[in-house]
Amino acid sequence: MITTEQHDKLRGWFTGRLPDDLFESLTEVTVDREEITVVGRIPEPRVAEGASAAEKEAALQSRIQEFRERTREQRIEVAHEAEHRFRKKVSWGAQCGGERALFTHIAAPVMTRLRQPERQVLDTLIAAGVARSRSDALAWCVRLVQRHTDDWLTELRDSLEHVQRVRAQGPDAEE
């Protein structure tokens, strides 16, 4: 968990370091203990007037794929520098119109101990075909909780940030 000031500095570093022509705008910089995810908006392709929804969607997805391939070397260069500086892996994504795609992002293993009733929930999701494994089922549960408790999680993160600021002002704070 990082403070708003630390997040702003991180976002500022990427804003200043990214080539001007890489993204139209930097839409998101997200960070956790393992990874920094950078997502930017890219220009939408021009499609014929009256194009179907399927044609528009395919054009947006193709534009994101073209961006991914064309900018690979630039993104790798920035990622190496950021990984050395911030000691975290850097992942990338692009947003084009209503489409958003993440690429080169990591899936970090998380160890947990579950009692039988909790394991039964995961096994039910597997049996129902919602998930392929307990790991997939647990990730599905986390996404569901995240979707339905976003306001609560935001308030909790804000509170944690306040605790970090107060701790930083304590007697062990660096002068």
mmCIF file of C-alpha atoms in Angstrom:
data_model
loop_
_atom_site.group_PDB
_atom_site.id
_atom_site.type_symbol
_atom_site.label_atom_id
_atom_site.label_comp_id
_atom_site.label_asym_id
_atom_site.label_seq_id
_atom_site.Cartn_x
_atom_site.Cartn_y
_atom_site.Cartn_z
ATOM 1 C CA MET A 1 0.000 0.000 0.000
ATOM 2 C CA ILE A 2 1.422 3.370 -0.979
ATOM 3 C CA THR A 3 0.319 6.871 -0.081
ATOM 4 C CA THR A 4 -1.358 9.236 -2.510
ATOM 5 C CA GLU A 5 1.825 11.311 -2.625
ATOM 6 C CA GLN A 6 3.943 8.251 -3.485
ATOM 7 C CA HIS A 7 1.406 7.252 -6.158
ATOM 8 C CA ASP A 8 1.452 10.786 -7.602
ATOM 9 C CA LYS A 9 5.266 10.718 -7.768
ATOM 10 C CA LEU A 10 5.178 7.319 -9.478
ATOM 11 C CA ARG A 11 2.570 8.509 -11.981
ATOM 12 C CA GLY A 12 4.610 11.676 -12.525
ATOM 13 C CA TRP A 13 7.723 9.627 -13.231
ATOM 14 C CA PHE A 14 5.894 7.638 -15.916
ATOM 15 C CA THR A 15 4.301 10.792 -17.339
ATOM 16 C CA GLY A 16 7.726 12.391 -17.686
ATOM 17 C CA ARG A 17 9.559 9.271 -18.833
ATOM 18 C CA LEU A 18 7.155 7.904 -21.457
ATOM 19 C CA PRO A 19 7.758 9.107 -25.015
ATOM 20 C CA ASP A 20 5.275 11.851 -25.927
ATOM 21 C CA ASP A 21 3.872 9.873 -28.839
ATOM 22 C CA LEU A 22 3.348 6.584 -26.960
ATOM 23 C CA PHE A 23 -0.147 7.338 -25.588
ATOM 24 C CA GLU A 24 -2.697 10.072 -26.210
ATOM 25 C CA SER A 25 -2.978 10.197 -22.437
ATOM 26 C CA LEU A 26 -1.911 8.160 -19.447
ATOM 27 C CA THR A 27 -5.195 6.845 -18.036
ATOM 28 C CA GLU A 28 -4.089 4.617 -15.173
ATOM 29 C CA VAL A 29 -1.038 3.775 -13.081
ATOM 30 C CA THR A 30 -1.819 1.064 -10.530
ATOM 31 C CA VAL A 31 0.661 -0.384 -8.055
ATOM 32 C CA ASP A 32 0.763 -3.188 -5.519
ATOM 33 C CA ARG A 33 3.570 -5.120 -3.797
ATOM 34 C CA GLU A 34 4.624 -6.975 -6.953
ATOM 35 C CA GLU A 35 3.654 -4.917 -9.954
ATOM 36 C CA ILE A 36 3.092 -1.517 -11.530
ATOM 37 C CA THR A 37 0.458 -1.495 -14.277
ATOM 38 C CA VAL A 38 0.518 1.358 -16.789
ATOM 39 C CA VAL A 39 -2.483 1.869 -19.075
ATOM 40 C CA GLY A 40 -2.772 4.589 -21.681
ATOM 41 C CA ARG A 41 -5.337 5.763 -24.179
ATOM 42 C CA ILE A 42 -4.483 5.263 -27.847
ATOM 43 C CA PRO A 43 -6.192 6.810 -30.890
ATOM 44 C CA GLU A 44 -9.290 5.103 -32.194
ATOM 45 C CA PRO A 45 -9.203 3.784 -35.763
ATOM 46 C CA ARG A 46 -11.392 5.456 -38.350
ATOM 47 C CA VAL A 47 -14.194 3.178 -39.413
ATOM 48 C CA ALA A 48 -16.730 3.730 -42.149
ATOM 49 C CA GLU A 49 -19.849 5.608 -41.199
ATOM 50 C CA GLY A 50 -22.592 3.146 -40.405
ATOM 51 C CA ALA A 51 -20.129 0.364 -39.539
ATOM 52 C CA SER A 52 -21.617 -2.455 -37.490
ATOM 53 C CA ALA A 53 -20.840 -2.901 -33.793
ATOM 54 C CA ALA A 54 -18.856 -6.052 -34.664
ATOM 55 C CA GLU A 55 -16.724 -4.129 -37.190
ATOM 56 C CA LYS A 56 -16.048 -1.341 -34.676
ATOM 57 C CA GLU A 57 -15.121 -3.812 -31.946
ATOM 58 C CA ALA A 58 -12.761 -5.702 -34.280
ATOM 59 C CA ALA A 59 -11.141 -2.426 -35.363
ATOM 60 C CA LEU A 60 -10.545 -1.381 -31.746
ATOM 61 C CA GLN A 61 -9.073 -4.761 -30.816
ATOM 62 C CA SER A 62 -6.837 -4.703 -33.902
ATOM 63 C CA ARG A 63 -5.639 -1.182 -33.055
ATOM 64 C CA ILE A 64 -4.669 -2.329 -29.556
ATOM 65 C CA GLN A 65 -2.793 -5.334 -31.001
ATOM 66 C CA GLU A 66 -1.002 -3.103 -33.522
ATOM 67 C CA PHE A 67 -0.032 -0.710 -30.709
ATOM 68 C CA ARG A 68 1.279 -3.593 -28.615
ATOM 69 C CA GLU A 69 3.533 -4.877 -31.387
ATOM 70 C CA ARG A 70 4.706 -1.458 -32.634
ATOM 71 C CA THR A 71 5.643 -0.082 -29.194
ATOM 72 C CA ARG A 72 7.153 -3.224 -27.671
ATOM 73 C CA GLU A 73 10.771 -1.987 -27.710
ATOM 74 C CA GLN A 74 9.888 1.423 -26.244
ATOM 75 C CA ARG A 75 7.833 -0.156 -23.481
ATOM 76 C CA ILE A 76 10.567 -2.671 -22.648
ATOM 77 C CA GLU A 77 13.120 0.135 -22.336
ATOM 78 C CA VAL A 78 10.914 2.118 -19.945
ATOM 79 C CA ALA A 79 9.991 -1.033 -18.004
ATOM 80 C CA HIS A 80 13.651 -1.964 -17.424
ATOM 81 C CA GLU A 81 14.375 1.492 -16.088
ATOM 82 C CA ALA A 82 11.270 1.521 -13.875
ATOM 83 C CA GLU A 83 11.896 -2.015 -12.571
ATOM 84 C CA HIS A 84 15.399 -1.012 -11.524
ATOM 85 C CA ARG A 85 14.174 2.214 -9.937
ATOM 86 C CA PHE A 86 11.013 0.948 -8.177
ATOM 87 C CA ARG A 87 11.930 -2.744 -7.664
ATOM 88 C CA LYS A 88 8.631 -3.961 -9.140
ATOM 89 C CA LYS A 89 7.642 -5.561 -12.425
ATOM 90 C CA VAL A 90 5.982 -3.235 -14.932
ATOM 91 C CA SER A 91 2.938 -4.350 -16.896
ATOM 92 C CA TRP A 92 1.243 -2.534 -19.742
ATOM 93 C CA GLY A 93 -2.201 -2.021 -21.156
ATOM 94 C CA ALA A 94 -4.034 0.104 -23.678
ATOM 95 C CA GLN A 95 -7.472 1.621 -23.868
ATOM 96 C CA CYS A 96 -9.007 2.368 -27.239
ATOM 97 C CA GLY A 97 -12.589 3.532 -27.411
ATOM 98 C CA GLY A 98 -14.580 1.207 -25.186
ATOM 99 C CA GLU A 99 -11.992 -1.582 -25.367
ATOM 100 C CA ARG A 100 -9.313 -2.099 -22.716
ATOM 101 C CA ALA A 101 -6.611 -4.742 -22.862
ATOM 102 C CA LEU A 102 -3.811 -5.619 -20.464
ATOM 103 C CA PHE A 103 -0.693 -7.321 -21.713
ATOM 104 C CA THR A 104 2.493 -8.540 -20.050
ATOM 105 C CA HIS A 105 0.818 -8.514 -16.631
ATOM 106 C CA ILE A 106 1.749 -11.003 -13.933
ATOM 107 C CA ALA A 107 -0.392 -13.406 -11.973
ATOM 108 C CA ALA A 108 1.206 -13.541 -8.531
ATOM 109 C CA PRO A 109 0.734 -16.698 -6.478
ATOM 110 C CA VAL A 110 -0.980 -16.108 -3.145
ATOM 111 C CA MET A 111 -0.884 -18.674 -0.364
ATOM 112 C CA THR A 112 -4.015 -19.059 1.724
ATOM 113 C CA ARG A 113 -5.387 -21.544 4.217
ATOM 114 C CA LEU A 114 -9.044 -22.384 3.859
ATOM 115 C CA ARG A 115 -11.280 -24.459 6.081
ATOM 116 C CA GLN A 116 -13.594 -27.082 4.627
ATOM 117 C CA PRO A 117 -16.681 -24.836 4.195
ATOM 118 C CA GLU A 118 -14.561 -22.330 2.246
ATOM 119 C CA ARG A 119 -13.026 -25.100 0.114
ATOM 120 C CA GLN A 120 -16.533 -26.393 -0.598
ATOM 121 C CA VAL A 121 -17.468 -22.995 -2.048
ATOM 122 C CA LEU A 122 -14.506 -23.206 -4.430
ATOM 123 C CA ASP A 123 -15.274 -26.822 -5.315
ATOM 124 C CA THR A 124 -18.910 -25.895 -6.071
ATOM 125 C CA LEU A 125 -17.709 -23.231 -8.521
ATOM 126 C CA ILE A 126 -15.512 -25.846 -10.192
ATOM 127 C CA ALA A 127 -18.321 -28.416 -10.373
ATOM 128 C CA ALA A 128 -20.636 -25.798 -11.890
ATOM 129 C CA GLY A 129 -18.084 -24.971 -14.576
ATOM 130 C CA VAL A 130 -17.573 -21.418 -13.338
ATOM 131 C CA ALA A 131 -13.881 -22.127 -12.682
ATOM 132 C CA ARG A 132 -11.343 -24.711 -13.823
ATOM 133 C CA SER A 133 -9.434 -24.958 -10.533
ATOM 134 C CA ARG A 134 -9.505 -23.776 -6.955
ATOM 135 C CA SER A 135 -7.109 -21.024 -7.939
ATOM 136 C CA ASP A 136 -9.476 -19.816 -10.676
ATOM 137 C CA ALA A 137 -12.432 -20.093 -8.291
ATOM 138 C CA LEU A 138 -10.667 -18.018 -5.648
ATOM 139 C CA ALA A 139 -9.773 -15.351 -8.217
ATOM 140 C CA TRP A 140 -13.433 -15.324 -9.336
ATOM 141 C CA CYS A 141 -14.532 -14.787 -5.705
ATOM 142 C CA VAL A 142 -12.075 -11.934 -5.244
ATOM 143 C CA ARG A 143 -13.345 -10.219 -8.417
ATOM 144 C CA LEU A 144 -16.932 -10.636 -7.209
ATOM 145 C CA VAL A 145 -16.142 -9.106 -3.822
ATOM 146 C CA GLN A 146 -14.193 -6.301 -5.498
ATOM 147 C CA ARG A 147 -17.119 -5.489 -7.787
ATOM 148 C CA HIS A 148 -19.674 -5.376 -4.980
ATOM 149 C CA THR A 149 -17.643 -3.620 -2.287
ATOM 150 C CA ASP A 150 -15.708 -1.017 -4.244
ATOM 151 C CA ASP A 151 -16.880 1.897 -2.066
ATOM 152 C CA TRP A 152 -15.969 0.049 1.120
ATOM 153 C CA LEU A 153 -12.534 -0.926 -0.221
ATOM 154 C CA THR A 154 -11.873 2.677 -1.308
ATOM 155 C CA GLU A 155 -12.728 3.921 2.183
ATOM 156 C CA LEU A 156 -10.500 1.242 3.722
ATOM 157 C CA ARG A 157 -7.567 2.194 1.441
ATOM 158 C CA ASP A 158 -8.015 5.864 2.371
ATOM 159 C CA SER A 159 -7.925 4.927 6.055
ATOM 160 C CA LEU A 160 -4.754 2.885 5.578
ATOM 161 C CA GLU A 161 -3.133 5.830 3.837
ATOM 162 C CA HIS A 162 -3.974 8.034 6.833
ATOM 163 C CA VAL A 163 -2.417 5.452 9.199
ATOM 164 C CA GLN A 164 0.779 5.439 7.104
ATOM 165 C CA ARG A 165 1.016 9.248 7.258
ATOM 166 C CA VAL A 166 0.584 9.232 11.041
ATOM 167 C CA ARG A 167 3.194 6.468 11.444
ATOM 168 C CA ALA A 168 5.628 8.485 9.314
ATOM 169 C CA GLN A 169 5.333 11.367 11.787
ATOM 170 C CA GLY A 170 6.099 9.152 14.804
ATOM 171 C CA PRO A 171 9.288 9.084 16.906
ATOM 172 C CA ASP A 172 10.995 6.613 14.560
ATOM 173 C CA ALA A 173 10.436 8.801 11.512
ATOM 174 C CA GLU A 174 13.500 9.739 9.507
ATOM 175 C CA GLU A 175 14.537 13.335 9.980
#
